[in-house]
Amino acid sequence: MKLQMEMSAAGSPGTGRHQHSVKRRRWGGLRQQWKLLGLFEIDQQHEFYSLTCMMKEGLSAAIQNTSNSAATTEVSDDDFRSEVSQIHKDFTMQTFAGPVFSSLRGSLGMTEQEYEQSLCSDSCYLQFISNSKSKADFFLTNDKRFFLKTQNKREIKFLLSNLKIYMEHLRRYPHSLLVKFLGVHRIKVPHRRKKYFIVMQSVFYPDDRINARYDIKGCEVSRWTEPAPEGSQIIVVLKDLNFEEQHITLDRQRPWLLRQVEVDTHFLRRLNVLDYSLLLAHQPLQNDERHQSLSFATLIVRTKKSVNPGSSPVQAGAAAVPGEVPQDDSILLLSEWDGRCLKSAQAREASSSSTLHTCPEAAGPGSDATELPDFRAQNRRLLPNLKNPLHVIDGPEQRYFIGIIDIFTVYSFKKRLEHLWKRLRHPGRSFSTVSPQKYCVRLCQWVQDHTK
């Protein structure tokens, strides 16, 4: 009946306007539904459709350019300063430090072909609706493997100026929890403002069975989000106060996590940044995942499918720990100088509250650091058909997705003033804007308190 009515009205005056109105209402309804889910497809009707099309076209050409270059794991100082502009029909795309990011992608076991296939497929990008206070736009590839995020010029300059030490950190700690940046680009359209964006690996990938997501800063002010109604499909990223009375249960892998969080946050403290987040999600393990040690055949199959020998070699003759790296203290351990800085930072931060018991620095020669074997077993998770999701750690019953994101906020004069203002507004309460030193120790303490 509805179809007949629409057909009979086809020749009547104003039909075009009516159909357009109906289409707009339907589209509006879909947009509202997707907004509730936290993301929706960027199709031809979407305000960002033109931008994402330019992103895809530009990225395809940029990836082809790096693919055609001589493949090498070594990058030069010139590579860090590299800026390549490619002119397209309606825009110009600039790629920064292309060879460096190509090298990083290779170290993660990612081919340029699969990178391009995910970023430049015919499928629409998804817009992620974030509850972040930042004005950035977040896009997700259709397979949800990579995030694209717009950034301002200051943030891009900060990333590029620290890219060399970021790469060195990832080389020393291949399983760092820091988000993996995979590309930095700029789109320039005539008579419009330049648009900078980064490509990064999604912490929550693969997300098929994730049942809770959290954004943790280790403080309490503005750190509560109203959960989604029980049974709904709404994607809500919860915060610190939502996680109270819960724990990340890892058992034997807990010392490794504590140590890696300590290493990564100490690195960020050296960069003088704060306000970064520990992303956390979890999902129940399947029965075969929970008891995979009972099946050696399953372990072999998973290893062959998911371990990338190039970036996480298994030492010949060593214990069969997936992803174990060579016993090289120069790679795995903090330098003596780094250790002294961390110890002094903890001493300065000691207060009447419970102190942070970090993994002992005596992890060098002559120590009895019992947690070191767990730290060396760098926790590449063996998921069937997937290459090394670096942010995935299995506990006895749950699989956890953990990563550190948003590392661009420098402790500037403006932030110092904000800290003073928040002290007056929230006396006796913890908030995000504190010194990088305190932020580092506090987040480590949160992980210490919420793991077992």
XYZ file of C-alpha atoms in Angstrom:
452
model
C 0.000 0.000 0.000
C 2.787 2.419 0.909
C 4.566 1.619 -2.355
C 1.361 2.184 -4.365
C 0.768 5.541 -2.684
C 4.307 6.686 -3.468
C 3.974 5.528 -7.063
C 0.615 7.254 -7.530
C 2.048 10.454 -6.150
C 4.992 10.377 -8.529
C 3.408 12.687 -11.060
C 1.854 15.140 -8.649
C 3.272 18.663 -8.141
C 5.879 18.948 -5.427
C 6.634 15.237 -5.511
C 10.359 15.896 -5.873
C 10.378 18.077 -2.782
C 8.330 15.510 -0.870
C 10.655 12.629 -1.774
C 13.682 14.722 -0.869
C 12.076 15.516 2.484
C 11.329 11.838 3.154
C 14.875 10.902 2.196
C 16.267 13.596 4.470
C 14.147 12.388 7.392
C 15.242 8.794 6.836
C 18.864 9.863 6.586
C 18.482 11.944 9.713
C 17.078 8.927 11.536
C 19.974 6.746 10.457
C 22.487 9.409 11.442
C 20.889 9.634 14.877
C 20.967 5.847 15.255
C 24.635 5.656 14.257
C 25.461 8.530 16.562
C 24.034 6.528 19.427
C 26.316 3.652 18.451
C 29.270 6.015 18.548
C 30.132 5.757 14.852
C 28.490 5.801 11.456
C 29.386 5.418 7.807
C 30.632 8.418 5.865
C 28.679 8.025 2.637
C 27.955 10.563 -0.113
C 25.484 12.463 2.052
C 27.964 12.972 4.883
C 29.690 16.288 5.528
C 33.109 14.595 5.577
C 32.605 12.514 2.432
C 34.682 14.830 0.237
C 37.507 15.014 2.790
C 37.694 11.241 3.267
C 37.718 10.691 -0.494
C 40.712 13.024 -0.736
C 42.346 11.166 2.148
C 41.933 7.836 0.359
C 43.204 9.124 -2.970
C 46.143 10.898 -1.377
C 47.059 7.959 0.860
C 46.966 5.541 -2.060
C 49.470 7.671 -4.003
C 51.645 8.207 -0.914
C 51.774 4.476 -0.114
C 52.592 3.669 -3.737
C 55.439 6.158 -3.540
C 56.980 4.509 -0.472
C 56.364 1.039 -1.940
C 58.333 1.987 -5.052
C 61.242 3.249 -2.953
C 64.056 0.915 -2.017
C 62.902 -1.166 0.932
C 65.174 -0.738 3.916
C 64.917 -1.092 7.666
C 67.521 1.642 8.153
C 66.375 5.238 7.987
C 68.564 8.301 7.664
C 68.329 11.777 9.143
C 67.079 12.962 5.756
C 64.203 10.490 5.982
C 63.025 12.120 9.212
C 63.003 15.500 7.459
C 61.389 14.171 4.293
C 58.372 16.072 2.911
C 56.828 14.777 -0.312
C 54.054 16.711 -2.071
C 51.803 14.986 -4.609
C 49.418 17.039 -6.715
C 45.946 15.660 -7.362
C 43.019 17.066 -9.324
C 41.416 19.090 -6.530
C 44.032 19.055 -3.779
C 47.657 18.569 -2.844
C 48.722 15.910 -0.352
C 51.914 16.283 1.642
C 53.475 13.282 3.366
C 55.929 13.813 6.221
C 58.758 11.380 7.038
C 57.251 8.772 4.715
C 60.240 6.366 4.750
C 60.319 6.431 8.567
C 56.689 5.445 8.960
C 57.027 2.854 6.188
C 59.893 1.327 8.163
C 57.764 1.290 11.321
C 54.890 -0.405 9.506
C 57.282 -3.083 8.291
C 58.608 -3.644 11.813
C 55.027 -4.287 12.933
C 54.691 -7.078 10.377
C 52.489 -4.946 8.124
C 52.961 -4.932 4.352
C 52.367 -1.769 2.324
C 49.784 -3.693 0.336
C 47.612 -4.571 3.320
C 48.055 -1.055 4.727
C 46.783 0.413 1.458
C 44.024 -2.167 1.179
C 42.620 -1.163 4.561
C 42.987 2.626 4.168
C 42.032 2.934 0.500
C 39.325 0.322 -0.024
C 36.016 1.186 -1.679
C 34.250 0.801 1.670
C 33.294 3.977 3.486
C 35.259 5.241 6.439
C 33.402 5.392 9.735
C 33.154 8.558 11.788
C 33.835 7.911 15.455
C 31.880 10.150 17.806
C 34.226 10.778 20.708
C 33.413 12.293 24.091
C 36.850 13.909 23.992
C 37.027 17.661 24.620
C 39.378 18.023 21.666
C 38.078 19.549 18.438
C 39.677 16.798 16.374
C 37.702 14.642 13.951
C 38.109 10.877 14.270
C 37.726 8.469 11.373
C 38.015 4.703 11.367
C 38.707 2.424 8.416
C 35.797 0.166 7.581
C 37.607 -2.873 8.990
C 38.248 -0.825 12.193
C 41.970 -1.519 12.033
C 43.247 2.068 11.687
C 42.251 5.429 13.099
C 42.672 8.689 11.208
C 42.594 11.794 13.369
C 42.856 15.453 12.434
C 45.493 17.383 14.373
C 46.532 21.004 14.590
C 49.866 22.247 13.265
C 51.444 22.507 16.721
C 50.701 18.855 17.494
C 52.118 17.724 14.153
C 55.305 19.723 14.704
C 55.631 18.195 18.188
C 55.282 14.662 16.830
C 57.747 15.182 13.985
C 60.312 16.898 16.210
C 60.226 13.920 18.594
C 59.820 11.222 15.958
C 63.403 10.001 16.198
C 63.283 9.321 19.944
C 59.770 7.844 19.575
C 61.149 5.391 16.999
C 64.103 4.602 19.221
C 61.745 3.883 22.115
C 59.739 1.448 19.989
C 62.958 -0.203 18.833
C 64.096 -0.735 22.419
C 60.640 -1.848 23.569
C 58.900 -3.561 20.621
C 55.795 -4.137 22.732
C 55.488 -0.637 24.060
C 51.925 0.327 24.931
C 52.332 3.679 23.153
C 49.952 4.105 20.238
C 51.639 3.258 16.935
C 51.665 6.264 14.574
C 51.773 5.008 10.994
C 51.666 8.197 8.921
C 51.509 12.002 9.067
C 49.928 13.951 6.211
C 48.516 17.314 5.180
C 45.780 18.046 2.653
C 45.683 21.433 0.991
C 42.633 22.511 -1.006
C 42.749 25.876 -2.809
C 41.140 28.679 -0.768
C 40.632 26.420 2.245
C 42.482 25.851 5.468
C 45.142 23.148 5.426
C 44.069 19.933 7.102
C 46.677 17.884 9.009
C 45.932 14.301 9.994
C 47.676 11.237 11.380
C 47.098 7.524 10.827
C 47.470 5.237 13.825
C 46.818 1.661 14.760
C 43.573 1.105 16.635
C 44.120 -0.129 20.190
C 40.736 -1.865 20.084
C 41.440 -4.195 17.171
C 40.031 -6.740 16.568
C 36.938 -5.532 18.415
C 34.443 -8.287 17.561
C 33.829 -9.451 21.144
C 34.854 -6.454 23.229
C 32.228 -5.881 25.927
C 33.603 -2.807 27.760
C 35.905 0.113 26.900
C 37.584 2.598 29.248
C 39.630 5.783 28.968
C 41.806 6.026 32.096
C 43.740 9.079 33.320
C 44.292 8.101 36.945
C 42.197 10.911 38.454
C 38.628 11.604 39.571
C 37.379 15.018 38.405
C 35.125 14.619 35.326
C 36.019 10.948 35.130
C 32.561 9.393 35.094
C 30.478 8.554 32.022
C 26.902 7.340 32.135
C 26.983 3.679 31.014
C 24.842 2.448 28.135
C 21.562 0.768 29.096
C 21.997 -2.935 29.761
C 21.622 -5.009 26.623
C 21.943 -2.058 24.243
C 24.391 -1.891 21.355
C 25.484 1.639 22.174
C 29.274 2.032 22.246
C 30.243 4.088 25.290
C 33.835 4.680 26.364
C 33.755 4.698 30.163
C 36.208 6.439 32.523
C 38.146 6.001 35.759
C 35.260 6.150 38.211
C 33.333 3.582 36.174
C 36.201 1.122 36.715
C 36.278 1.385 40.512
C 36.046 -1.949 42.374
C 37.273 -3.750 39.233
C 40.680 -5.233 38.408
C 42.742 -6.221 35.392
C 43.485 -9.853 36.229
C 46.683 -11.033 34.558
C 48.428 -13.279 37.125
C 51.924 -14.069 35.794
C 51.809 -11.300 33.177
C 51.097 -8.563 35.705
C 54.799 -7.731 36.406
C 55.368 -7.256 32.687
C 52.464 -4.820 32.387
C 53.552 -2.817 35.440
C 57.064 -2.538 34.057
C 55.923 -1.558 30.546
C 53.566 1.137 31.837
C 56.430 2.457 33.947
C 58.787 2.513 30.962
C 56.294 4.198 28.632
C 55.065 6.842 31.056
C 58.634 7.669 32.035
C 59.367 8.257 28.347
C 56.388 10.616 28.126
C 57.559 12.444 31.244
C 60.868 13.097 29.499
C 58.862 14.639 26.633
C 57.197 16.929 29.221
C 53.674 15.827 28.276
C 50.576 15.066 30.322
C 46.879 14.335 29.897
C 47.479 11.142 27.924
C 45.079 8.255 28.404
C 45.426 4.571 29.072
C 42.850 2.918 26.835
C 41.506 -0.333 28.227
C 39.000 -2.865 26.937
C 38.259 -6.467 27.759
C 36.430 -9.493 26.444
C 35.991 -13.055 27.746
C 38.389 -15.680 26.434
C 37.017 -18.566 24.419
C 37.549 -22.027 25.878
C 40.413 -22.918 23.513
C 42.076 -19.565 24.230
C 41.750 -20.068 27.965
C 43.406 -23.482 27.846
C 45.656 -23.216 24.823
C 48.614 -24.529 26.835
C 46.828 -27.898 26.856
C 47.138 -28.133 23.084
C 50.636 -27.928 21.672
C 49.233 -28.287 18.147
C 47.030 -25.224 18.677
C 50.043 -23.273 19.927
C 52.069 -24.173 16.815
C 49.243 -23.171 14.468
C 48.710 -19.864 16.256
C 52.430 -19.151 16.258
C 52.799 -19.759 12.535
C 49.819 -17.564 11.753
C 50.519 -14.625 13.979
C 54.132 -14.271 15.077
C 56.285 -12.020 12.912
C 59.889 -13.201 13.307
C 61.259 -9.981 11.876
C 60.102 -7.820 14.751
C 59.868 -10.224 17.662
C 62.323 -13.089 17.225
C 62.108 -16.195 19.374
C 65.542 -17.048 20.663
C 66.784 -20.428 19.512
C 66.791 -22.964 22.307
C 64.948 -20.690 24.715
C 61.743 -21.526 26.540
C 58.727 -21.671 24.235
C 57.299 -18.294 25.165
C 55.590 -16.689 22.149
C 57.264 -13.449 21.174
C 60.231 -13.733 23.535
C 63.035 -11.396 22.545
C 66.814 -11.880 22.874
C 68.227 -11.549 26.359
C 69.778 -8.158 25.656
C 69.698 -5.758 28.590
C 70.667 -2.877 26.330
C 67.319 -3.275 24.566
C 65.021 -4.363 27.341
C 66.049 -2.353 30.349
C 66.007 1.312 31.190
C 69.385 2.944 31.159
C 71.019 3.634 34.516
C 70.281 7.321 34.031
C 66.610 6.638 33.291
C 66.375 4.470 36.370
C 67.851 7.109 38.649
C 65.387 9.683 37.298
C 62.432 7.400 37.892
C 63.548 6.531 41.417
C 64.014 10.186 42.325
C 60.632 11.045 40.804
C 58.960 8.404 42.939
C 60.740 9.669 46.033
C 59.548 13.217 45.379
C 56.007 12.008 44.780
C 55.906 9.914 47.982
C 53.161 11.110 50.254
C 50.897 9.892 53.018
C 48.989 7.922 50.417
C 50.149 4.475 49.396
C 53.425 4.610 47.518
C 54.067 3.061 44.165
C 55.939 -0.240 44.341
C 57.548 -0.349 40.926
C 59.416 -3.276 39.513
C 62.878 -2.960 41.079
C 65.599 -1.355 39.112
C 67.908 -4.083 40.188
C 66.968 -5.709 36.919
C 70.549 -5.443 35.799
C 73.491 -7.709 36.587
C 73.579 -9.038 40.122
C 69.878 -8.557 40.825
C 67.196 -11.068 41.673
C 64.496 -9.350 39.610
C 62.075 -12.239 39.520
C 59.683 -10.369 37.249
C 62.267 -9.919 34.491
C 61.470 -13.146 32.590
C 57.867 -11.964 32.348
C 59.044 -8.584 31.080
C 61.241 -10.238 28.480
C 58.344 -12.367 27.287
C 56.987 -9.430 25.357
C 53.439 -10.683 25.067
C 52.704 -10.878 21.393
C 49.313 -12.544 21.569
C 48.694 -15.494 19.312
C 45.346 -14.818 17.683
C 44.390 -16.977 14.686
C 44.699 -15.267 11.292
C 45.835 -11.957 12.780
C 49.328 -10.511 12.806
C 50.473 -9.356 16.197
C 47.810 -7.071 17.657
C 50.379 -5.337 19.806
C 48.019 -4.038 22.451
C 46.490 -7.385 23.406
C 47.332 -9.221 26.630
C 45.622 -12.372 27.891
C 44.792 -13.062 31.506
C 43.379 -16.342 32.823
C 39.785 -15.484 31.924
C 39.801 -12.196 29.992
C 41.601 -10.739 26.989
C 42.661 -7.131 27.575
C 43.311 -4.425 24.990
C 45.647 -1.806 26.460
C 47.321 1.215 24.887
C 48.462 4.757 25.668
C 47.089 7.502 23.411
C 46.859 11.317 23.128
C 50.494 12.142 23.832
C 50.554 15.701 22.420
C 49.689 17.876 25.430
C 52.847 19.696 26.527
C 53.055 21.133 30.046
C 53.117 24.718 28.827
C 52.626 27.960 30.710
C 48.931 27.788 29.843
C 48.697 24.324 31.391
C 50.473 25.525 34.530
C 47.850 28.242 34.931
C 45.119 25.673 34.360
C 46.674 23.531 37.092
C 46.546 26.443 39.576
C 42.942 27.220 38.678
C 41.855 23.583 39.110
C 43.563 23.418 42.496
C 41.326 26.266 43.628
C 38.204 24.838 42.022
C 38.702 21.207 43.140
C 40.517 21.339 46.502
C 41.556 17.930 47.755
C 40.521 16.139 44.547
C 42.644 14.714 41.733
C 42.339 16.128 38.216
C 44.146 15.607 34.933
C 46.166 18.840 34.692
C 49.192 18.160 36.861
C 52.936 18.152 36.197
C 54.232 15.439 33.821
C 56.208 13.968 36.717
C 53.135 13.591 38.916
C 50.986 12.440 36.005
C 53.489 9.675 35.204
C 53.699 8.355 38.777
C 49.951 8.636 39.352
C 49.046 6.592 36.279
C 51.585 3.931 37.264
C 49.978 3.876 40.709
C 46.526 3.424 39.160
C 47.725 0.396 37.196
C 49.424 -0.955 40.336
C 46.179 -0.606 42.315
C 43.875 -2.020 39.635
C 45.779 -5.123 38.543
C 46.264 -8.490 40.148
